[in-house]
Every structure is written in structure tokens, then in C-alpha cells.
PDB file of C-alpha atoms and ligand atoms in Angstrom:
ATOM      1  CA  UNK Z 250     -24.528  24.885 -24.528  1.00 76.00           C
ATOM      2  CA  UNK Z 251     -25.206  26.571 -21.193  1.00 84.00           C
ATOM      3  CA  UNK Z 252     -22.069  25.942 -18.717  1.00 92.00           C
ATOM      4  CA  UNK Z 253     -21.868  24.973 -15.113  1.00 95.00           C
ATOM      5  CA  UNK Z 254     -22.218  28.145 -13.911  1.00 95.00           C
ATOM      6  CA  UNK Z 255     -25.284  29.529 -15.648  1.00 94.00           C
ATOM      7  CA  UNK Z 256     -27.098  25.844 -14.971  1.00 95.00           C
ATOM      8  CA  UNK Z 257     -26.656  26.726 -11.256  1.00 96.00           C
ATOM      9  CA  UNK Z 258     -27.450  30.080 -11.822  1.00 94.00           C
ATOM     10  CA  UNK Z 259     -31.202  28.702 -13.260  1.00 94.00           C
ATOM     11  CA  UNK Z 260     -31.402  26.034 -10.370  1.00 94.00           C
ATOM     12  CA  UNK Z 261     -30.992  28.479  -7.899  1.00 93.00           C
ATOM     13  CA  UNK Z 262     -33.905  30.406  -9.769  1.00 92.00           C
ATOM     14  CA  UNK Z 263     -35.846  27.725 -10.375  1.00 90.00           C
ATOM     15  CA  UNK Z 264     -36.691  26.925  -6.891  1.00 85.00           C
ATOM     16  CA  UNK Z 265     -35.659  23.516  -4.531  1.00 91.00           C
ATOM     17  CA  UNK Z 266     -32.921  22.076  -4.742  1.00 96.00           C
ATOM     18  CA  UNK Z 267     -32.893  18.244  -4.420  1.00 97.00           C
ATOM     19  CA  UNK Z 268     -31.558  17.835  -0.170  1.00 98.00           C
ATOM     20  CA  UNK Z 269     -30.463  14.252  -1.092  1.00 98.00           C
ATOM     21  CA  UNK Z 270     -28.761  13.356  -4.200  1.00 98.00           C
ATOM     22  CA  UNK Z 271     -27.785   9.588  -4.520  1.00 98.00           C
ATOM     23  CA  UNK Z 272     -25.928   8.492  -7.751  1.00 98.00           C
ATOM     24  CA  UNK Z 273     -25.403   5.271  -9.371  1.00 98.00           C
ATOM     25  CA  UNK Z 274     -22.114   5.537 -10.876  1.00 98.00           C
ATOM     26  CA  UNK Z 275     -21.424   3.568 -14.433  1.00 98.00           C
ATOM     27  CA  UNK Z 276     -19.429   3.671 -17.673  1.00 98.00           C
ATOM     28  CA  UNK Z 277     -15.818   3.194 -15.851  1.00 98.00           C
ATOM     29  CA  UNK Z 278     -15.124  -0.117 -17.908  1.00 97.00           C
ATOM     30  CA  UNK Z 279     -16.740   1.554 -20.827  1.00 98.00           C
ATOM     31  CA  UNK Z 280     -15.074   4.438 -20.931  1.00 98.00           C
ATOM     32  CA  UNK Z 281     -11.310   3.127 -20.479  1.00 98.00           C
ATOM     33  CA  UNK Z 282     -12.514   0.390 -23.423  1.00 98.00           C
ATOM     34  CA  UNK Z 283     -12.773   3.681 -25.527  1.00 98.00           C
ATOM     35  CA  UNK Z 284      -9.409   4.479 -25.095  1.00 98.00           C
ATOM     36  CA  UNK Z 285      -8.321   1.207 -25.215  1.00 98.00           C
ATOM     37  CA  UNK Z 286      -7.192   1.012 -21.535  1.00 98.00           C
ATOM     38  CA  UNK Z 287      -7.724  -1.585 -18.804  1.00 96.00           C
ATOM     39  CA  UNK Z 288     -10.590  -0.738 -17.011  1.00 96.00           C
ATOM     40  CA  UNK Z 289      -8.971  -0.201 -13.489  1.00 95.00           C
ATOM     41  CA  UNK Z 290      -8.049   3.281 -15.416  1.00 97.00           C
ATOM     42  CA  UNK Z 291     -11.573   4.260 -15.919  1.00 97.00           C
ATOM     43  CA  UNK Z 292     -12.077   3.781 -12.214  1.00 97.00           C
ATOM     44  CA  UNK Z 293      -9.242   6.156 -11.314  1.00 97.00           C
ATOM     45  CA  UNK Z 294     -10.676   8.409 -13.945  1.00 98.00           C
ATOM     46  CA  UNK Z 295     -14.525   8.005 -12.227  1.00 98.00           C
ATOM     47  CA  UNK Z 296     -12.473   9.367  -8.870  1.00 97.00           C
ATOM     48  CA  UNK Z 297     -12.095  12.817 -10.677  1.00 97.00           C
ATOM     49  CA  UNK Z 298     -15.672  12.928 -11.149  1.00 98.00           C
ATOM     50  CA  UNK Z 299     -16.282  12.449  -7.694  1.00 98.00           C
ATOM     51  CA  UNK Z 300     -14.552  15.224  -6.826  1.00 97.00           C
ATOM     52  CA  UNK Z 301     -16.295  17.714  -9.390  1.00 98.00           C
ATOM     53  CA  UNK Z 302     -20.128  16.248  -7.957  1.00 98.00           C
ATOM     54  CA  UNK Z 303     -18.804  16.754  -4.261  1.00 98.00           C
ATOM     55  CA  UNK Z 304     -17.754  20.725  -5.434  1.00 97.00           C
ATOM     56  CA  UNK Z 305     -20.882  20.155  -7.328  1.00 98.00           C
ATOM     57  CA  UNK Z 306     -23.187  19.788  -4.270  1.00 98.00           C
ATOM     58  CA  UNK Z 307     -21.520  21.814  -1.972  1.00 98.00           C
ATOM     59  CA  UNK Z 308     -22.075  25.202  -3.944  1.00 97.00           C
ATOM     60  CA  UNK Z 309     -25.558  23.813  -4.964  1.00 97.00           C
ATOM     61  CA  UNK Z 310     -26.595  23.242  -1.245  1.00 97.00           C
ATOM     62  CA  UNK Z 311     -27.636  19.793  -1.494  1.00 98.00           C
ATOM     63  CA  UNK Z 312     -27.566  18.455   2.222  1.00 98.00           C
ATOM     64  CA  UNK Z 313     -26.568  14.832   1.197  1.00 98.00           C
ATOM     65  CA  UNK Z 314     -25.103  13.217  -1.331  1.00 98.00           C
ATOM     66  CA  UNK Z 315     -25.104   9.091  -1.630  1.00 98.00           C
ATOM     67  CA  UNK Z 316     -22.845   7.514  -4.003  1.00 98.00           C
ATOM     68  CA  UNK Z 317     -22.815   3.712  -4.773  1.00 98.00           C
ATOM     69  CA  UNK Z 318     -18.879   3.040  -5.091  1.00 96.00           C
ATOM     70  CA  UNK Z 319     -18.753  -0.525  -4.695  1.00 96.00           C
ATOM     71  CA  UNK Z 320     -21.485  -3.423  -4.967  1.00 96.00           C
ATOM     72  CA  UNK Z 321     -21.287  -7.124  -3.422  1.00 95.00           C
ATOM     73  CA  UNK Z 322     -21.772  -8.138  -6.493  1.00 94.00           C
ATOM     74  CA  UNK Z 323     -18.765  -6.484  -7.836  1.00 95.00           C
ATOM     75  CA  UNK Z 324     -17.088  -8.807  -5.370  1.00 97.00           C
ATOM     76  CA  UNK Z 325     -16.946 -11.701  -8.142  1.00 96.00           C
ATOM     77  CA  UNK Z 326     -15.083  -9.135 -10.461  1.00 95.00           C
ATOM     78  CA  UNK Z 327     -11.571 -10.411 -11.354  1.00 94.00           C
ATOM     79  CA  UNK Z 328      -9.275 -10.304  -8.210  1.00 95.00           C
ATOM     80  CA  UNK Z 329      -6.749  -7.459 -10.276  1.00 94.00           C
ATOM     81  CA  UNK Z 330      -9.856  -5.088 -10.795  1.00 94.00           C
ATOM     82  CA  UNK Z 331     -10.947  -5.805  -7.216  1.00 95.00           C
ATOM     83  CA  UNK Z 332      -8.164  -5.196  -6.064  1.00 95.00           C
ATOM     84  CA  UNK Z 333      -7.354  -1.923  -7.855  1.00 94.00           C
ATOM     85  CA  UNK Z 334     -10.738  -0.573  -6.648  1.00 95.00           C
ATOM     86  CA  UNK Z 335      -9.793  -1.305  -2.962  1.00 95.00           C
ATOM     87  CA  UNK Z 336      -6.493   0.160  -3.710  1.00 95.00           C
ATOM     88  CA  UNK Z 337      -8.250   3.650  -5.169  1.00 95.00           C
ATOM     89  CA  UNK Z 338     -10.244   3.575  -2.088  1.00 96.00           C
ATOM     90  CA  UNK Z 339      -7.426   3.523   0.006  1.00 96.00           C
ATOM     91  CA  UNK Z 340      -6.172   6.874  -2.242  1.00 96.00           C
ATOM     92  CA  UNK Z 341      -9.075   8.365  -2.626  1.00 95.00           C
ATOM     93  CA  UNK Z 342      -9.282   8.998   1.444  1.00 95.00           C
ATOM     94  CA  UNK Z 343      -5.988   9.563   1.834  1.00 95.00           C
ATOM     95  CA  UNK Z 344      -6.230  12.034  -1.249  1.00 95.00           C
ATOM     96  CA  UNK Z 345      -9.039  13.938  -0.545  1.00 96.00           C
ATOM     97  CA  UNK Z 346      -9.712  13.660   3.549  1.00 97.00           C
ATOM     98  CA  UNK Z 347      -8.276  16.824   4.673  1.00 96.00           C
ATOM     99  CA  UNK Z 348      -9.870  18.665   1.767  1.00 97.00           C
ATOM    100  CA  UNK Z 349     -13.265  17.056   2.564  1.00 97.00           C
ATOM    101  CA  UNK Z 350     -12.772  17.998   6.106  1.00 97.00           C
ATOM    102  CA  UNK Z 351     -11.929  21.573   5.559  1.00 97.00           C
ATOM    103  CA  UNK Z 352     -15.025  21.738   3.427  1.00 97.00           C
ATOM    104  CA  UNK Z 353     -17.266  20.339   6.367  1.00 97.00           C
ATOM    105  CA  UNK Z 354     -17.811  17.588   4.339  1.00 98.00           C
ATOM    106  CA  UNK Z 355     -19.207  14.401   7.044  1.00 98.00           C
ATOM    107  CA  UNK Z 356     -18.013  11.251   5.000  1.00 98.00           C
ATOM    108  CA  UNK Z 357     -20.159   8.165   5.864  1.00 97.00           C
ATOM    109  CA  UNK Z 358     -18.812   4.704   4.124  1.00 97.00           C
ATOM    110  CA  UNK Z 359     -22.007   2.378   4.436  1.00 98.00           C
ATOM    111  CA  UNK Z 360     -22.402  -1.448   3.906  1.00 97.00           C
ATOM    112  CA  UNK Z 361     -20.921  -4.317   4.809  1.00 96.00           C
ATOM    113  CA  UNK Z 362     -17.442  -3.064   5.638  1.00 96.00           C
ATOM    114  CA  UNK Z 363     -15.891  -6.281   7.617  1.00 94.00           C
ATOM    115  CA  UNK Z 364     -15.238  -7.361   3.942  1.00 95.00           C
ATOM    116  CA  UNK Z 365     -12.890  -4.820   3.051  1.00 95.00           C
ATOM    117  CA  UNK Z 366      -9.069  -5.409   3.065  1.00 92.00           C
ATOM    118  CA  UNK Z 367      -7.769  -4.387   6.418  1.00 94.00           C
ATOM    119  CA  UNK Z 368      -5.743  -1.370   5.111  1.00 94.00           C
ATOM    120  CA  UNK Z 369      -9.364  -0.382   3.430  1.00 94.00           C
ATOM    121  CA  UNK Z 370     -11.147  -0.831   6.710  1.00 95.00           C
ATOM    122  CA  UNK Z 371      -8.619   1.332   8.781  1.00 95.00           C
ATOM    123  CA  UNK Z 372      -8.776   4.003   5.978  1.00 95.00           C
ATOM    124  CA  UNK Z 373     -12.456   4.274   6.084  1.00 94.00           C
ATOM    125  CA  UNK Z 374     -12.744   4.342   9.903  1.00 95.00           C
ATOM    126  CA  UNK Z 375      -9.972   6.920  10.049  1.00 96.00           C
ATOM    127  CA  UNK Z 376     -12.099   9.695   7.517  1.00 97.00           C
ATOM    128  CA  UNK Z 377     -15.440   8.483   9.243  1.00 97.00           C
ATOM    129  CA  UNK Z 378     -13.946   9.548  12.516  1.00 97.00           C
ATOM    130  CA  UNK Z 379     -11.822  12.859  10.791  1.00 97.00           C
ATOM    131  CA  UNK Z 380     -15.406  13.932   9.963  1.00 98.00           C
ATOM    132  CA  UNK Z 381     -17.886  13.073  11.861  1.00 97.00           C
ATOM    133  CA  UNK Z 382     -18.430  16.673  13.490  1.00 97.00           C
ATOM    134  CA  UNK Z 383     -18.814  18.005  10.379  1.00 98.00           C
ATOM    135  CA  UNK Z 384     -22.427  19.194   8.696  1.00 96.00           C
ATOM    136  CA  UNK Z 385     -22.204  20.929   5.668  1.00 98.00           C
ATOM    137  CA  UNK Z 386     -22.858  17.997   3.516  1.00 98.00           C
ATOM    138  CA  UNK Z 387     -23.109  14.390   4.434  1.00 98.00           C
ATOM    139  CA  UNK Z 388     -21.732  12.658   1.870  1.00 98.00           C
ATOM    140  CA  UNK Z 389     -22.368   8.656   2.233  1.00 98.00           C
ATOM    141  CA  UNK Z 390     -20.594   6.179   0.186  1.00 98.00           C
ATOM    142  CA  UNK Z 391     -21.529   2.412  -0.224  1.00 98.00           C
ATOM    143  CA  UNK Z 392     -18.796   0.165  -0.638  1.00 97.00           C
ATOM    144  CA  UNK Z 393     -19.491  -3.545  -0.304  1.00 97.00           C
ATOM    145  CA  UNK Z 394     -23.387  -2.736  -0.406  1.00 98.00           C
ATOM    146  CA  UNK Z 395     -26.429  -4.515  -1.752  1.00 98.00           C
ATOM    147  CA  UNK Z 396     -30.034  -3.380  -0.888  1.00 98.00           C
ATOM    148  CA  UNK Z 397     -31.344  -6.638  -0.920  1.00 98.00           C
ATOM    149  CA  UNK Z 398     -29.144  -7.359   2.361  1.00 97.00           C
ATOM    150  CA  UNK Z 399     -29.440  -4.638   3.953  1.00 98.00           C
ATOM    151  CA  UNK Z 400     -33.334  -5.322   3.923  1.00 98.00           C
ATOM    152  CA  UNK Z 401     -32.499  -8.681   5.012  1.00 98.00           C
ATOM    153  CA  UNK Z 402     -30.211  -7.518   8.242  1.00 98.00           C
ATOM    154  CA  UNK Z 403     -32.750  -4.644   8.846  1.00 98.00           C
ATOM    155  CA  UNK Z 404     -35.385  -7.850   9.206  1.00 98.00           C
ATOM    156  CA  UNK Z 405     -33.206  -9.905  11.125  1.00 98.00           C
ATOM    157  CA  UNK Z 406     -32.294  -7.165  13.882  1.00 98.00           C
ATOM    158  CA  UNK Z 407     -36.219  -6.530  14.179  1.00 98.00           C
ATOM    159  CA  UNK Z 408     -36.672 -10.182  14.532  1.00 98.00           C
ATOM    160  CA  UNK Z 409     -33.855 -10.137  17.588  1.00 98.00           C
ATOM    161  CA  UNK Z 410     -35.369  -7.430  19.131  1.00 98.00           C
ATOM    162  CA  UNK Z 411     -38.608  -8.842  18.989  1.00 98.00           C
ATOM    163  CA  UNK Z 412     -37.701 -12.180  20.682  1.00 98.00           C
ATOM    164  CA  UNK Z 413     -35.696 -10.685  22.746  1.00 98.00           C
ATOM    165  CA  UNK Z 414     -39.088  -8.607  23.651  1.00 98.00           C
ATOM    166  CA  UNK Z 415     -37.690  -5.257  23.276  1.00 97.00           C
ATOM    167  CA  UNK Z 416     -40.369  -4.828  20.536  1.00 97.00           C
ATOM    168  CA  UNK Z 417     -43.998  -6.227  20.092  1.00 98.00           C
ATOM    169  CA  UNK Z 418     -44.909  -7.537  16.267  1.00 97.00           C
ATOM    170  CA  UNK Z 419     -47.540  -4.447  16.324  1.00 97.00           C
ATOM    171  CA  UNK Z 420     -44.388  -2.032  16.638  1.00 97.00           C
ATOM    172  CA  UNK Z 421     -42.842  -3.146  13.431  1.00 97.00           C
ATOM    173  CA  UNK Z 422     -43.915  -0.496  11.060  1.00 97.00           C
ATOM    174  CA  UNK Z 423     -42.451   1.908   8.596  1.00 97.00           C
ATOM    175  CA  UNK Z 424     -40.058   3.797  11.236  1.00 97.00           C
ATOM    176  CA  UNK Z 425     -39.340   0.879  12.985  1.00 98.00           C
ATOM    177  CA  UNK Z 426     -37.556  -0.209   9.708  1.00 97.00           C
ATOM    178  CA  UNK Z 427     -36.052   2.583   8.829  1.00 98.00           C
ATOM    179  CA  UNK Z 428     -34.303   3.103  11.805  1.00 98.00           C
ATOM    180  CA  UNK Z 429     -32.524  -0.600  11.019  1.00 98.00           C
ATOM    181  CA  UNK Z 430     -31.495   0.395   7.591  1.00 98.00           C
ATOM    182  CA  UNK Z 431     -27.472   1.637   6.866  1.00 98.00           C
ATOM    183  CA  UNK Z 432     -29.464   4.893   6.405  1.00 98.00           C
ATOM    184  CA  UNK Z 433     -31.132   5.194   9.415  1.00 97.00           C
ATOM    185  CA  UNK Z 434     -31.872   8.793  10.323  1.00 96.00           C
ATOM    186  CA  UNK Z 435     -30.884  10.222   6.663  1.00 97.00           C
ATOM    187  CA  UNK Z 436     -34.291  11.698   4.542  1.00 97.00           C
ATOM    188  CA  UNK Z 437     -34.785   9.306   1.185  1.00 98.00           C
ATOM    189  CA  UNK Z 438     -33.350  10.924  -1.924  1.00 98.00           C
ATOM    190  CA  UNK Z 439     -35.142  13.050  -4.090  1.00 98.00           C
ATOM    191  CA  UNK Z 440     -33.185  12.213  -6.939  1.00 98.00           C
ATOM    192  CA  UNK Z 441     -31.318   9.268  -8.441  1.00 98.00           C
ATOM    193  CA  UNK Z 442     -29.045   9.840 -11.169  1.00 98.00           C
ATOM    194  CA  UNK Z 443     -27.524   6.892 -13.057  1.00 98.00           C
ATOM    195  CA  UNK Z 444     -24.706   7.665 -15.844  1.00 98.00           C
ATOM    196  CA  UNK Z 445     -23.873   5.287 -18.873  1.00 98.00           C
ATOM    197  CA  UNK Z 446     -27.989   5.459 -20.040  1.00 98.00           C
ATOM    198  CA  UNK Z 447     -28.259   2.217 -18.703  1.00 97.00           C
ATOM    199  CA  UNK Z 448     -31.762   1.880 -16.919  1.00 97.00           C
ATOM    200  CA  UNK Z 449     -31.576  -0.262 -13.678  1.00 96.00           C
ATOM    201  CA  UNK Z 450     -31.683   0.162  -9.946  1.00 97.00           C
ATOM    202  CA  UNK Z 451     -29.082  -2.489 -10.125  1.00 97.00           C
ATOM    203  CA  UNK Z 452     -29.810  -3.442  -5.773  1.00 98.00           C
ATOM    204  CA  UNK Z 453     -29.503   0.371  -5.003  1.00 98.00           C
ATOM    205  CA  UNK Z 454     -31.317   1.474  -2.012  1.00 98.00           C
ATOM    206  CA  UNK Z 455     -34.428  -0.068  -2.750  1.00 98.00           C
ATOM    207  CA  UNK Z 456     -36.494   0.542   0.106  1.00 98.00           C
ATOM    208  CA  UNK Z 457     -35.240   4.338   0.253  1.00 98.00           C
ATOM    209  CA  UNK Z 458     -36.132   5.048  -3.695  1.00 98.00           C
ATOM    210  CA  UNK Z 459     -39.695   4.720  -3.268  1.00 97.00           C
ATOM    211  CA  UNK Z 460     -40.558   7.896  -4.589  1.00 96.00           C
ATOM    212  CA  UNK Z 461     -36.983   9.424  -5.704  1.00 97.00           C
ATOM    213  CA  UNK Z 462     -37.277  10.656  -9.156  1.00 97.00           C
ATOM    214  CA  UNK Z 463     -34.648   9.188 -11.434  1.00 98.00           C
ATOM    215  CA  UNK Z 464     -32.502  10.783 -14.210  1.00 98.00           C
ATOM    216  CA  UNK Z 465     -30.464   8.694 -16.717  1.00 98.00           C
ATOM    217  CA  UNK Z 466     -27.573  10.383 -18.058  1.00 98.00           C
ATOM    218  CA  UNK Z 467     -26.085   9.334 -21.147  1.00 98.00           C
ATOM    219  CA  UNK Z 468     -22.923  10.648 -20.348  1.00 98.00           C
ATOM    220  CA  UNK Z 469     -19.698   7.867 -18.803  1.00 98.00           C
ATOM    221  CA  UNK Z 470     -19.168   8.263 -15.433  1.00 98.00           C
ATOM    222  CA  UNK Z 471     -15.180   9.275 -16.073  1.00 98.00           C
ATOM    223  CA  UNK Z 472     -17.023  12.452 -18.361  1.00 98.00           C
ATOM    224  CA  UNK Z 473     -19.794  13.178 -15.844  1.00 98.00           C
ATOM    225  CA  UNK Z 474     -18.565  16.600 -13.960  1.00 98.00           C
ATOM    226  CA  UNK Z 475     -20.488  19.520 -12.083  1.00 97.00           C
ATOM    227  CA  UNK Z 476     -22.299  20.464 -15.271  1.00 97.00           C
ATOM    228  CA  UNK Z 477     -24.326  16.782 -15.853  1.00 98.00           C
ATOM    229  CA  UNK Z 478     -25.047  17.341 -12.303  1.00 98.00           C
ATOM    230  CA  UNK Z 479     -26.866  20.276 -12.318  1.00 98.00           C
ATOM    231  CA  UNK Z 480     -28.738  19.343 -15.684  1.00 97.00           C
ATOM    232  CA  UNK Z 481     -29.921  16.628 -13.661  1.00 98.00           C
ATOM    233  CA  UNK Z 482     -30.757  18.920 -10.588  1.00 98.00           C
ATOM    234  CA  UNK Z 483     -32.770  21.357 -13.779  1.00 96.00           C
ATOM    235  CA  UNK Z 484     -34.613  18.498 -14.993  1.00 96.00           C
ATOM    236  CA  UNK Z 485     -35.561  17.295 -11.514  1.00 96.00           C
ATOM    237  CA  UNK Z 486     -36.930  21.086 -10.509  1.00 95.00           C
ATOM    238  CA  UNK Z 487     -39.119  20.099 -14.011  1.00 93.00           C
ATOM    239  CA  UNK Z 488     -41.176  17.522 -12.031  1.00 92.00           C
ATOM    240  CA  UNK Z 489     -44.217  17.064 -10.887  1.00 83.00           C
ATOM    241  CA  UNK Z 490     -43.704  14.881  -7.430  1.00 78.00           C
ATOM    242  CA  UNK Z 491     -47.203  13.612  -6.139  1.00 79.00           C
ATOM    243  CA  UNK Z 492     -46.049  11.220  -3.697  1.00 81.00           C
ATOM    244  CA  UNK Z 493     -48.991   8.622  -5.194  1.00 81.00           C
ATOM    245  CA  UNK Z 494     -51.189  11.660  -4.260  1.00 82.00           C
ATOM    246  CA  UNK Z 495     -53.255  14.191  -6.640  1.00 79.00           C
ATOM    247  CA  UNK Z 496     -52.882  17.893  -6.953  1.00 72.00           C
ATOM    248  CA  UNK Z 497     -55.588  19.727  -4.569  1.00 67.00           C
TER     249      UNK Z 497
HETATM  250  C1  FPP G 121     -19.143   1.138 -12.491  1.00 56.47           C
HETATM  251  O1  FPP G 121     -18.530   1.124 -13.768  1.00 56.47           O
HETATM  252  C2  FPP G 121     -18.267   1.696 -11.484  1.00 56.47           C
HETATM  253  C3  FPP G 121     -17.722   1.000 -10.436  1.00 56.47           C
HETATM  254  C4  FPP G 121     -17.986  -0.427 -10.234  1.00 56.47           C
HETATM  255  C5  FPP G 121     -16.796   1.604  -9.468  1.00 56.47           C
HETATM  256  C6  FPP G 121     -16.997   3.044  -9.138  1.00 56.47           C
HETATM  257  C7  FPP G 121     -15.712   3.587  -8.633  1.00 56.47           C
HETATM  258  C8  FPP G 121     -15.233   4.828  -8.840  1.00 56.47           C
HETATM  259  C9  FPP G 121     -16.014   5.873  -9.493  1.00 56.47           C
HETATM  260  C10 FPP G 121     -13.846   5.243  -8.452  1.00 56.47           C
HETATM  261  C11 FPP G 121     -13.544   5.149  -7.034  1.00 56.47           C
HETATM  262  C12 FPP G 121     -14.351   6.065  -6.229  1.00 56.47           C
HETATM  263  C13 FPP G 121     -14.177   6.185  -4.913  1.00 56.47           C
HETATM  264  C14 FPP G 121     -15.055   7.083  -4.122  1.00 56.47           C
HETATM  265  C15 FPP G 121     -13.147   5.428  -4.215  1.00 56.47           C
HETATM  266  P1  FPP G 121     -18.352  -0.243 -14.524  1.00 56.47           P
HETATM  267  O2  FPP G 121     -16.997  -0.777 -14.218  1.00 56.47           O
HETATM  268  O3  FPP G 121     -19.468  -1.180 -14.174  1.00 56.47           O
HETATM  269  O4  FPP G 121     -18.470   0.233 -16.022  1.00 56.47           O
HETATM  270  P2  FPP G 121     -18.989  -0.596 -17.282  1.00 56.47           P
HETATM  271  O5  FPP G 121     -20.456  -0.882 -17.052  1.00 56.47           O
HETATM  272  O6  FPP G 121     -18.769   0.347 -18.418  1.00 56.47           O
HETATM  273  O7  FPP G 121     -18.165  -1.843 -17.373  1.00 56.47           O
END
């Protein structure tokens, strides 16, 4: 089995390399069931994995990286694994900032943050603000983020800026949109990966996957590492992206 090293040796030959990588991550509960362990233990095992994709990208030379962390719906989990994933948030930056900022890594937490816990908040908007100069890779993680609302807000802030008449109905088009998504200003991802081989968009993104190719991994979260991502990268660089178009 080829390691992590010779797959990014191929990708490199093999041509593109995806700019925007978005991941759904899955398996945590799964995995720590395995081992018989409560699953806040597969989330702090998932964090490793986040590392070795972030390490992953960087010496791949993907631009952006998009990881779904935390879903409203995962809200209504039970308060103790709630509250253990706010907690791991909390270490996670505190963990990982300085090495993130030494790497140029830009750290963008997008949703609906009032939500968090206030030591969660004022962790977040302490890394956003460590990094923000930074441009090596932009790596944006949704906490407390569900597609369907942030199509929702993105309609409501066209519909105040339309009565307030800073914007005619015949303005609302495509970029007009875009530019009231979380995303505004970030290019759609090429590729979607989502571990655990289950086979949903599960409220990810929805308006920016339109034409992202998708890759399911079988593989746990906790047991995904730099290698899974670049098989994913290899089998991405396998296909044929027409954009609803034909070949000339
Ligand atoms: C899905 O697995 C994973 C989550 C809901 C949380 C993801 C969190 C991490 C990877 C760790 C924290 C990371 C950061 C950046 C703070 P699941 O619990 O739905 O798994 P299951 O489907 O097997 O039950």
C-alpha cells in the first residue's frame, strides 16, 4: 500500500490539485463505540486528524480547506457531549493557534457563533484575529452551522437591502447571493470528502457544492490522516469535471 509520501508524490504528477477542500467529518461516536469508550473520546481523537489534514494541505498546496466541526443540529446532542465538544474547541485553539499561525495558516470559524459558550466565543475571536494576516491556507471551520440557514439569512439580508433600496429585485442574482453567504468571497470547493462511508450532504454548504465532486471514505474520522487525504485528492485528479457542459 503506497504511503503518504509517494501518494503526494503522484498528485503532484498528476496535475491540479483541488484549491478548496471541504470535509464532512464522521465516525467519532463510531469509532470510540469500537473501543468501547464514550464518544466525547472519539471527538478528541477526530482533533488529531485535524491536525494531520491541516499538515496534509499545507504541503499539498491546497489554498483552502473547510471543515464542518459542529452542526445546529448537533445542538440537541446530550448536554455532556455538547459540552465536551465546546470544551475541545476551546483546546483545540488554544492547542494549536500559535502553530497554525507560524504556518500562515488564516483560521476562519463560520456560522452562527452567538450560540457558543462565552469562553468558546472569546477563543474563536482571539485565533480569528491571531490570523487574519495570514495567507498560506485559509482554513474555515463551521461550528454551529447549517446550510439551510445560512441560505435563509443570505435571503433575508437581500430582502433588507432591497427595501431599504440599496438593491433593485433585478440585482439579485448569482453574485449578489454569494456575497451574503458565510463564504462570501471564498471559490466553491472542488472536492467534498465525507469519512464513515456514510452518503449524505447532511445541510453542508449546499449552495456552494453545486458542482464539487464528492469522495466517500470508508475510513472513521479518528483513523483518517494525511494519507486518506491524498487518496482522495488522487481519485479527484481521476475526474472528468464538465461543469453540466460537454467536452469540445
Ligand atoms: C461526527 O461524528 C463528528 C462531530 C459531530 C464532531 C467533529 C469534531 C471533531 C473532529 C473534534 C473537534 C475538532 C475541532 C476542530 C475542535 P459523530 O459523532 O456523528 O460520529 P457517529 O456518526 O459515528 O456517531
Amino acid at each position: 500500500m503506497a504511503d503518504a509520501a509517494d501518494l503526494l508524490s503522484r498528485i503532484r504528477v498528476n496535475g491540479a490539485v483541488p484549491r478548496h477542500v471541504a470535509i464532512i467529518m464522521d465516525g467519532n461516536g463510531r469509532w470510540a463505540r469500537e473501543r468501547m469508550l464514550p464518544r466525547p473520546a472519539g471527538h478528541r481523537s477526530g482533533m488529531k486528524s485535524v491536525r494531520a489534514v491541516v499538515e496534509g494541505a499545507l504541503e499539498a498546496g491546497v489554498e483552502v480547506l473547510s471543515l464542518f466541526a459542529f452542526s445546529q443540529e448537533n445542538w440537541q446532542r446530550p448536554p455532556g457531549e455538547v459540552d465536551a465538544l465546546m470544551s475541545l474547541l476551546e483546546e483545540y485553539i488554544q492547542k494549536e493557534a500559535d502553530e497554525l499561525e507560524e504556518q500562515g495558516v488564516q483560521v476562519r470559524m463560520l456560522g452562527e457563533l452567538d450560540r457558543l459558550t462565552p469562553p468558546a466565543f472569546s477563543a474563536v475571536d482571539r485565533v480569528m484575529k491571531q490570523t487574519a494576516h495570514n495567507s498560506t491556507l485559509r482554513l474555515n471551520l463551521f461550528i454551529s452551522y447549517g446550510a439551510r440557514a445560512e441560505l435563509t439569512r443570505a435571503a433575508r439580508l437581500l430582502a433588507e437591502d432591497v427595501a431599504a433600496g440599496r438593491l433593485t429585485p433585478a440585482q439579485v442574482d448569482d453574485a449578489a447571493f454569494e456575497a451574503k453567504l458565510f463564504t462570501a468571497g471564498c471559490p466553491d470547493p472542488d472536492l467534498l470528502i465525507r469519512t464513515s462511508g456514510e452518503q449524505r450532504i447532511s445541510n453542508f454548504l449546499l449552495w456552494q457544492v453545486a458542482y464539487t465532486e464528492l469522495v466517500i471514505s470508508d475510513v472513521l474520522w479518528p483513523d483518517f490522516s494525511r494519507r486518506e487525504l491524498y487518496e482522495a485528492i488522487a481519485e479527484y485528479q481521476n475526474r472528468d469535471r464538465r461543469f453540466g457542459r460537454v467536452r469540445p
